Tab-separated table of C-alpha atoms in Angstrom:
chain	number	residue	atom	x	y	z
A	1	MET	CA	-43.627	-12.078	24.841
A	2	ASP	CA	-42.224	-15.430	25.999
A	3	LYS	CA	-42.246	-14.026	29.535
A	4	TYR	CA	-45.981	-13.301	29.175
A	5	TYR	CA	-46.643	-16.830	27.942
A	6	SER	CA	-44.599	-18.345	30.768
A	7	LYS	CA	-46.498	-16.338	33.379
A	8	TYR	CA	-49.822	-17.384	31.842
A	9	ILE	CA	-48.760	-21.049	31.766
A	10	ASP	CA	-47.667	-21.035	35.426
A	11	ASN	CA	-50.899	-19.355	36.477
A	12	LYS	CA	-53.126	-21.762	34.545
A	13	LYS	CA	-51.185	-24.807	35.758
A	14	ALA	CA	-52.134	-23.775	39.289
A	15	ILE	CA	-55.786	-23.603	38.234
A	16	ILE	CA	-55.545	-27.046	36.639
A	17	ARG	CA	-54.198	-28.483	39.885
A	18	VAL	CA	-57.264	-27.157	41.708
A	19	ILE	CA	-59.619	-28.507	39.028
A	20	CYS	CA	-58.035	-31.956	39.110
A	21	ARG	CA	-57.765	-32.196	42.890
A	22	THR	CA	-61.422	-31.224	43.292
A	23	ARG	CA	-62.362	-33.812	40.623
A	24	GLN	CA	-64.120	-31.355	38.352
A	25	TRP	CA	-62.816	-33.320	35.346
A	26	SER	CA	-63.691	-36.991	35.672
A	27	GLY	CA	-61.035	-39.406	34.476
A	28	LEU	CA	-58.218	-36.843	34.418
A	29	ASN	CA	-55.538	-36.066	36.963
A	30	GLU	CA	-52.689	-33.559	37.005
A	31	SER	CA	-50.179	-35.915	35.449
A	32	ASP	CA	-52.526	-36.626	32.509
A	33	VAL	CA	-52.847	-32.932	31.745
A	34	PHE	CA	-49.180	-32.082	32.212
A	35	ASP	CA	-47.982	-35.085	30.190
A	36	TRP	CA	-50.274	-33.932	27.387
A	37	LEU	CA	-49.026	-30.368	27.730
A	38	ASP	CA	-45.459	-31.593	27.180
A	39	ASN	CA	-46.427	-32.359	23.565
A	40	PHE	CA	-46.243	-28.627	22.940
A	41	LEU	CA	-42.557	-27.845	22.864
A	42	ASP	CA	-42.561	-24.029	22.889
A	43	PRO	CA	-44.210	-21.457	25.177
A	44	PHE	CA	-46.704	-20.267	22.561
A	45	GLY	CA	-47.880	-23.818	21.908
A	46	LYS	CA	-48.424	-24.482	25.618
A	47	TYR	CA	-50.173	-21.121	25.940
A	48	VAL	CA	-52.624	-21.891	23.121
A	49	ALA	CA	-53.198	-25.462	24.341
A	50	LEU	CA	-54.056	-24.263	27.849
A	51	LYS	CA	-56.355	-21.546	26.534
A	52	ILE	CA	-58.306	-24.079	24.514
A	53	LEU	CA	-58.425	-26.667	27.295
A	54	LEU	CA	-59.590	-24.208	29.949
A	55	ASN	CA	-62.269	-22.846	27.612
A	56	SER	CA	-63.451	-26.292	26.537
A	57	ILE	CA	-67.065	-27.355	27.008
A	58	TYR	CA	-67.207	-30.096	29.623
A	59	TYR	CA	-70.339	-32.064	30.485
A	60	SER	CA	-69.922	-33.816	33.820
A	61	GLU	CA	-72.034	-36.774	34.894
A	62	LYS	CA	-74.158	-34.360	36.922
A	63	ASN	CA	-74.593	-32.173	33.824
A	64	ILE	CA	-75.631	-35.192	31.752
A	65	ILE	CA	-78.362	-36.179	34.207
A	66	ALA	CA	-79.655	-32.598	34.409
A	67	LEU	CA	-79.691	-32.323	30.603
A	68	LEU	CA	-81.557	-35.615	30.212
A	69	LYS	CA	-84.204	-34.470	32.688
A	70	HIS	CA	-84.518	-31.151	30.877
A	71	GLY	CA	-84.796	-32.845	27.499
A	72	ILE	CA	-87.406	-35.386	28.580
A	73	TYR	CA	-89.478	-33.391	31.083
A	74	GLN	CA	-89.324	-29.997	29.365
A	75	LYS	CA	-88.543	-30.398	25.677
A	76	ILE	CA	-90.484	-33.602	24.966
A	77	ILE	CA	-93.140	-34.461	27.553
A	78	GLY	CA	-93.471	-30.879	28.783
A	79	GLU	CA	-94.193	-29.573	25.296
A	80	GLU	CA	-96.696	-32.365	24.636
A	81	ILE	CA	-98.544	-31.659	27.887
A	82	LYS	CA	-98.509	-27.924	27.219
A	83	CYS	CA	-100.145	-28.474	23.829
A	84	LYS	CA	-102.765	-30.742	25.426
A	85	LEU	CA	-103.592	-28.200	28.157
A	86	ILE	CA	-103.890	-25.416	25.613
A	87	ASN	CA	-106.157	-27.514	23.412
A	88	ASP	CA	-108.263	-28.408	26.469
A	89	ASP	CA	-108.308	-24.749	27.598
A	90	ALA	CA	-106.798	-25.885	30.898
A	91	ILE	CA	-103.505	-23.991	30.887
A	92	LEU	CA	-103.972	-23.060	34.588
A	93	ALA	CA	-104.271	-26.681	35.703
A	94	PRO	CA	-102.856	-27.321	39.221
A	95	ARG	CA	-99.396	-28.820	39.622
A	96	THR	CA	-100.799	-32.105	40.939
A	97	GLU	CA	-102.680	-32.549	37.687
A	98	THR	CA	-99.691	-31.735	35.488
A	99	ASN	CA	-97.477	-34.061	37.558
A	100	SER	CA	-100.017	-36.810	37.005
A	101	LEU	CA	-99.922	-36.126	33.256
A	102	VAL	CA	-96.124	-36.358	33.303
A	103	PHE	CA	-96.245	-39.720	35.082
A	104	LYS	CA	-98.835	-41.064	32.636
A	105	SER	CA	-96.752	-39.848	29.689
A	106	ILE	CA	-93.650	-41.632	30.976
A	107	GLN	CA	-95.680	-44.833	31.288
A	108	LYS	CA	-96.651	-44.471	27.634
A	109	THR	CA	-93.082	-43.836	26.456
A	110	ALA	CA	-90.416	-46.319	25.336
A	111	PHE	CA	-86.757	-45.315	25.649
A	112	ILE	CA	-84.432	-46.897	23.099
A	113	PRO	CA	-80.616	-46.573	23.018
A	114	LEU	CA	-79.240	-45.837	19.585
A	115	LEU	CA	-76.694	-48.612	19.065
A	116	ASP	CA	-74.519	-48.662	15.974
A	117	ASN	CA	-72.557	-51.830	16.757
A	118	TYR	CA	-74.619	-53.189	19.673
A	119	LYS	CA	-71.668	-53.056	22.067
A	120	PRO	CA	-72.009	-52.494	25.859
A	121	GLY	CA	-69.870	-49.343	25.897
A	122	GLU	CA	-71.880	-47.394	23.343
A	123	SER	CA	-73.174	-44.016	24.473
A	124	GLY	CA	-76.833	-44.893	23.888
A	125	ASN	CA	-76.565	-47.612	26.539
A	126	GLN	CA	-74.981	-45.143	28.943
A	127	MET	CA	-77.830	-42.657	28.449
A	128	THR	CA	-80.369	-45.417	29.205
A	129	ARG	CA	-78.480	-46.364	32.361
A	130	TYR	CA	-78.651	-42.753	33.596
A	131	LEU	CA	-82.430	-42.732	33.096
A	132	ILE	CA	-82.883	-45.877	35.175
A	133	GLN	CA	-80.407	-44.971	37.917
A	134	ASN	CA	-82.017	-41.557	38.387
A	135	ARG	CA	-85.574	-42.910	38.312
A	136	ILE	CA	-86.534	-40.973	35.220
A	137	CYS	CA	-87.994	-44.225	33.950
A	138	THR	CA	-88.146	-47.871	35.002
A	139	PRO	CA	-86.144	-50.676	33.351
A	140	GLU	CA	-89.409	-51.985	31.877
A	141	LYS	CA	-89.728	-48.824	29.752
A	142	THR	CA	-86.335	-49.297	28.057
A	143	TYR	CA	-85.967	-51.500	24.998
A	144	PHE	CA	-83.598	-52.512	22.254
A	145	ILE	CA	-85.434	-51.699	19.048
A	146	GLU	CA	-85.440	-55.302	17.822
A	147	ASN	CA	-87.126	-56.422	21.070
A	148	LEU	CA	-89.937	-53.887	20.861
A	149	SER	CA	-92.919	-55.619	19.264
A	150	GLU	CA	-95.597	-54.006	17.145
A	151	PRO	CA	-98.341	-54.751	19.720
A	152	GLU	CA	-96.192	-52.984	22.370
A	153	ILE	CA	-95.622	-50.007	20.060
A	154	SER	CA	-99.359	-49.688	19.406
A	155	GLU	CA	-99.887	-49.204	23.182
A	156	LEU	CA	-97.450	-46.278	23.333
A	157	ASN	CA	-97.709	-42.550	22.735
A	158	THR	CA	-94.000	-41.841	22.315
A	159	LEU	CA	-90.702	-43.435	21.267
A	160	VAL	CA	-87.506	-41.730	22.415
A	161	PHE	CA	-84.199	-42.818	20.886
A	162	LEU	CA	-81.196	-41.899	23.058
A	163	ASP	CA	-77.628	-40.895	22.231
A	164	ASP	CA	-75.021	-38.482	23.526
A	165	CYS	CA	-74.353	-36.128	20.610
A	166	ILE	CA	-74.530	-35.224	16.940
A	167	GLY	CA	-71.314	-34.130	15.288
A	168	SER	CA	-71.633	-34.880	11.586
A	169	GLY	CA	-74.875	-36.879	11.850
A	170	ASN	CA	-73.634	-39.650	9.528
A	171	GLN	CA	-74.104	-42.408	12.118
A	172	LEU	CA	-77.674	-41.298	12.678
A	173	GLU	CA	-78.626	-41.612	9.021
A	174	ASP	CA	-77.067	-45.064	8.797
A	175	TYR	CA	-78.921	-46.266	11.878
A	176	PHE	CA	-82.363	-45.120	10.815
A	177	ASP	CA	-81.793	-46.580	7.351
A	178	LYS	CA	-81.541	-50.127	8.722
A	179	ILE	CA	-84.492	-52.218	7.598
A	180	HIS	CA	-85.502	-53.546	11.042
A	181	VAL	CA	-85.378	-50.003	12.498
A	182	ARG	CA	-87.262	-48.458	9.586
A	183	GLU	CA	-90.044	-51.051	9.808
A	184	LYS	CA	-90.641	-50.280	13.483
A	185	LEU	CA	-90.619	-46.525	12.834
A	186	ASP	CA	-93.073	-46.811	9.961
A	187	PHE	CA	-95.401	-48.900	12.122
A	188	ALA	CA	-95.159	-46.343	14.964
A	189	CYS	CA	-95.990	-43.439	12.646
A	190	ARG	CA	-98.957	-45.260	11.115
A	191	ASN	CA	-100.312	-45.737	14.633
A	192	GLY	CA	-99.882	-42.111	15.707
A	193	VAL	CA	-96.859	-42.709	17.952
A	194	ARG	CA	-94.541	-39.684	18.135
A	195	VAL	CA	-90.847	-40.411	17.589
A	196	TYR	CA	-87.961	-38.365	19.004
A	197	TYR	CA	-84.198	-38.619	18.842
A	198	LEU	CA	-82.847	-37.135	22.083
A	199	ILE	CA	-79.209	-36.069	22.380
A	200	LEU	CA	-77.281	-34.219	25.050
A	201	THR	CA	-75.539	-31.859	22.680
A	202	GLY	CA	-74.610	-31.275	19.059
A	203	TYR	CA	-73.604	-28.796	16.396
A	204	ASN	CA	-76.760	-26.847	15.555
A	205	LYS	CA	-75.906	-26.483	11.863
A	206	ASN	CA	-75.553	-30.241	11.389
A	207	ILE	CA	-78.607	-30.961	13.543
A	208	ALA	CA	-80.691	-28.783	11.217
A	209	THR	CA	-79.135	-30.398	8.128
A	210	VAL	CA	-79.847	-33.933	9.334
A	211	GLN	CA	-83.387	-33.015	10.419
A	212	MET	CA	-84.236	-31.850	6.897
A	213	LYS	CA	-83.207	-35.111	5.233
A	214	GLY	CA	-85.967	-37.395	4.020
A	215	LYS	CA	-85.069	-40.297	6.283
A	216	MET	CA	-85.703	-38.107	9.323
A	217	LYS	CA	-89.068	-36.682	8.274
A	218	ASP	CA	-90.957	-38.658	10.952
A	219	ILE	CA	-88.360	-38.164	13.707
A	220	GLU	CA	-87.916	-34.955	15.688
A	221	ILE	CA	-84.356	-34.314	16.840
A	222	VAL	CA	-84.264	-32.820	20.332
A	223	ALA	CA	-80.941	-31.468	21.610
A	224	CYS	CA	-80.753	-30.684	25.328
A	225	ASP	CA	-77.950	-28.245	24.568
A	226	GLU	CA	-76.633	-26.963	21.240
A	227	LEU	CA	-73.243	-25.777	20.039
A	228	SER	CA	-72.971	-23.078	17.413
A	229	GLU	CA	-70.419	-21.724	14.957
A	230	ILE	CA	-69.038	-19.397	17.615
A	231	ASP	CA	-68.020	-22.439	19.701
A	232	ARG	CA	-65.717	-23.723	16.970
A	233	ILE	CA	-62.083	-23.204	17.907
A	234	PHE	CA	-60.936	-22.014	14.485
A	235	ASN	CA	-63.454	-19.214	14.376
A	236	GLN	CA	-61.955	-15.763	14.765
A	237	LYS	CA	-64.982	-14.665	16.803
A	238	ASN	CA	-64.457	-17.345	19.444
A	239	ILE	CA	-63.860	-15.535	22.734
A	240	ILE	CA	-60.679	-17.492	23.466
A	241	TRP	CA	-58.702	-15.429	20.937
A	242	HIS	CA	-57.243	-12.172	22.186
A	243	ASP	CA	-57.182	-10.649	18.699
A	244	ASP	CA	-56.942	-11.553	15.007
A	245	ASP	CA	-53.158	-11.806	15.199
A	246	GLU	CA	-53.308	-14.419	17.964
A	247	TYR	CA	-55.929	-16.378	16.028
A	248	CYS	CA	-53.766	-16.401	12.884
A	249	ARG	CA	-50.689	-17.468	14.836
A	250	ALA	CA	-52.621	-20.275	16.498
A	251	ASN	CA	-54.002	-21.440	13.158
A	252	GLU	CA	-50.472	-21.554	11.707
A	253	TYR	CA	-49.262	-23.403	14.789
A	254	PHE	CA	-51.896	-26.137	14.368
A	255	GLU	CA	-51.007	-26.478	10.697
A	256	HIS	CA	-47.406	-27.005	11.828
A	257	LEU	CA	-48.492	-29.720	14.303
A	258	GLU	CA	-50.247	-31.576	11.512
A	259	LYS	CA	-47.170	-31.506	9.264
A	260	GLU	CA	-44.630	-32.198	12.013
A	261	PHE	CA	-46.422	-34.736	14.228
A	262	GLY	CA	-49.294	-36.043	12.104
A	263	ILE	CA	-51.917	-34.656	14.485
A	264	ASN	CA	-54.829	-33.461	12.378
A	265	GLN	CA	-55.918	-29.887	12.841
A	266	TYR	CA	-59.604	-30.788	12.478
A	267	GLY	CA	-61.616	-33.669	13.891
A	268	TYR	CA	-64.125	-35.943	12.188
A	269	SER	CA	-66.063	-34.277	9.371
A	270	ASN	CA	-63.715	-31.259	9.573
A	271	LEU	CA	-65.117	-30.118	12.910
A	272	ASP	CA	-63.084	-28.267	15.515
A	273	PHE	CA	-64.859	-28.176	18.855
A	274	ALA	CA	-63.290	-28.575	22.280
A	275	VAL	CA	-65.931	-30.787	23.911
A	276	PHE	CA	-65.717	-33.481	26.594
A	277	ILE	CA	-68.620	-35.634	27.747
A	278	HIS	CA	-67.877	-37.295	31.123
A	279	ASN	CA	-64.822	-39.465	30.649
A	280	ASN	CA	-65.001	-39.245	26.884
A	281	VAL	CA	-64.060	-36.951	24.033
A	282	PRO	CA	-65.983	-37.096	20.729
A	283	ASP	CA	-63.971	-37.621	17.550
A	284	TRP	CA	-65.328	-34.311	16.236
A	285	SER	CA	-63.411	-32.540	18.993
A	286	LEU	CA	-59.886	-31.351	18.258
A	287	PRO	CA	-57.534	-34.299	17.575
A	288	ILE	CA	-54.868	-32.731	19.817
A	289	PHE	CA	-56.957	-34.099	22.689
A	290	TRP	CA	-57.366	-37.712	21.574
A	291	MET	CA	-55.003	-38.734	18.748
A	292	GLU	CA	-51.963	-40.809	19.663
A	293	ASN	CA	-48.747	-41.769	17.901
A	294	SER	CA	-45.094	-42.275	18.774
A	295	ASP	CA	-44.630	-38.495	19.034
A	296	TRP	CA	-47.897	-37.528	20.680
A	297	THR	CA	-49.477	-38.336	24.058
A	298	PRO	CA	-53.264	-37.893	24.096
A	299	LEU	CA	-55.103	-36.183	26.914
A	300	MET	CA	-57.917	-38.738	26.727
A	301	LYS	CA	-57.956	-41.870	24.576
A	302	ARG	CA	-60.658	-43.025	22.204
A	303	LYS	CA	-61.101	-46.378	20.465
A	304	ASN	CA	-59.623	-44.814	17.317
A	305	SER	CA	-56.863	-42.815	19.035
A	306	THR	CA	-53.835	-44.757	17.811
A	307	GLN	CA	-52.402	-43.543	14.527
A	308	PHE	CA	-49.766	-45.464	12.573
């Protein structure tokens, strides 16, 4: 069996070289991957690690831009325009007319980054930058929530809060519970302004749970892409596992890593996805990717990577 694992490892290392040299993974080169792979001391560990890595869900910068366009033009503005055309019995309106409606809708929309600590590197700021750079909206249509006045809100049709993902959803609840945010939202709702929270991706179960909470009753969560239970690594039905025996062995192996090296089996809120979002890995992805201590080299660091 070790011979099988060794052959698999050699084959997949060659694939990783191609991926890295063609820059399909931003921020990672061959040495990063192979240094990380050296954490796994036996052939089975390397085999499992490579299987998970090569079956991870990776959103490149190009993917992010395409998802944002899909979310805004199709899932938010597109749906609003569709409802209007149906109500007006004008579903067969020419493209020039619908394009004009899209432009007018963008002009009546404010885009707001969701900022937990108001730091430049937060993902909400990055999403806003993509909108401006790709001419989805102009800088004048982006605001920090505290700078958006009530008279400005009353002139709008739509508020779109921006972030990259929902894992547990805890940050989202905390943000929309802040007094200055809540006051603006309440004013928007009283004036008929629709409010959306747009994310690139998230766990569909937690998205639904958060959406049903009272604090979110006036905010529609829109995910450009959704992850499901089948995408969780420690799910026997995940396609990465050859059979139940391999799944059980892998599960035992990760339990061993936690005891031996202090690398948690599950990420934040007990989630276990293998997700990367352009140069970043969420803390609800597997900790084998991002945790760091004296015995463990991370594949990609986070602000909370170092463990003591």
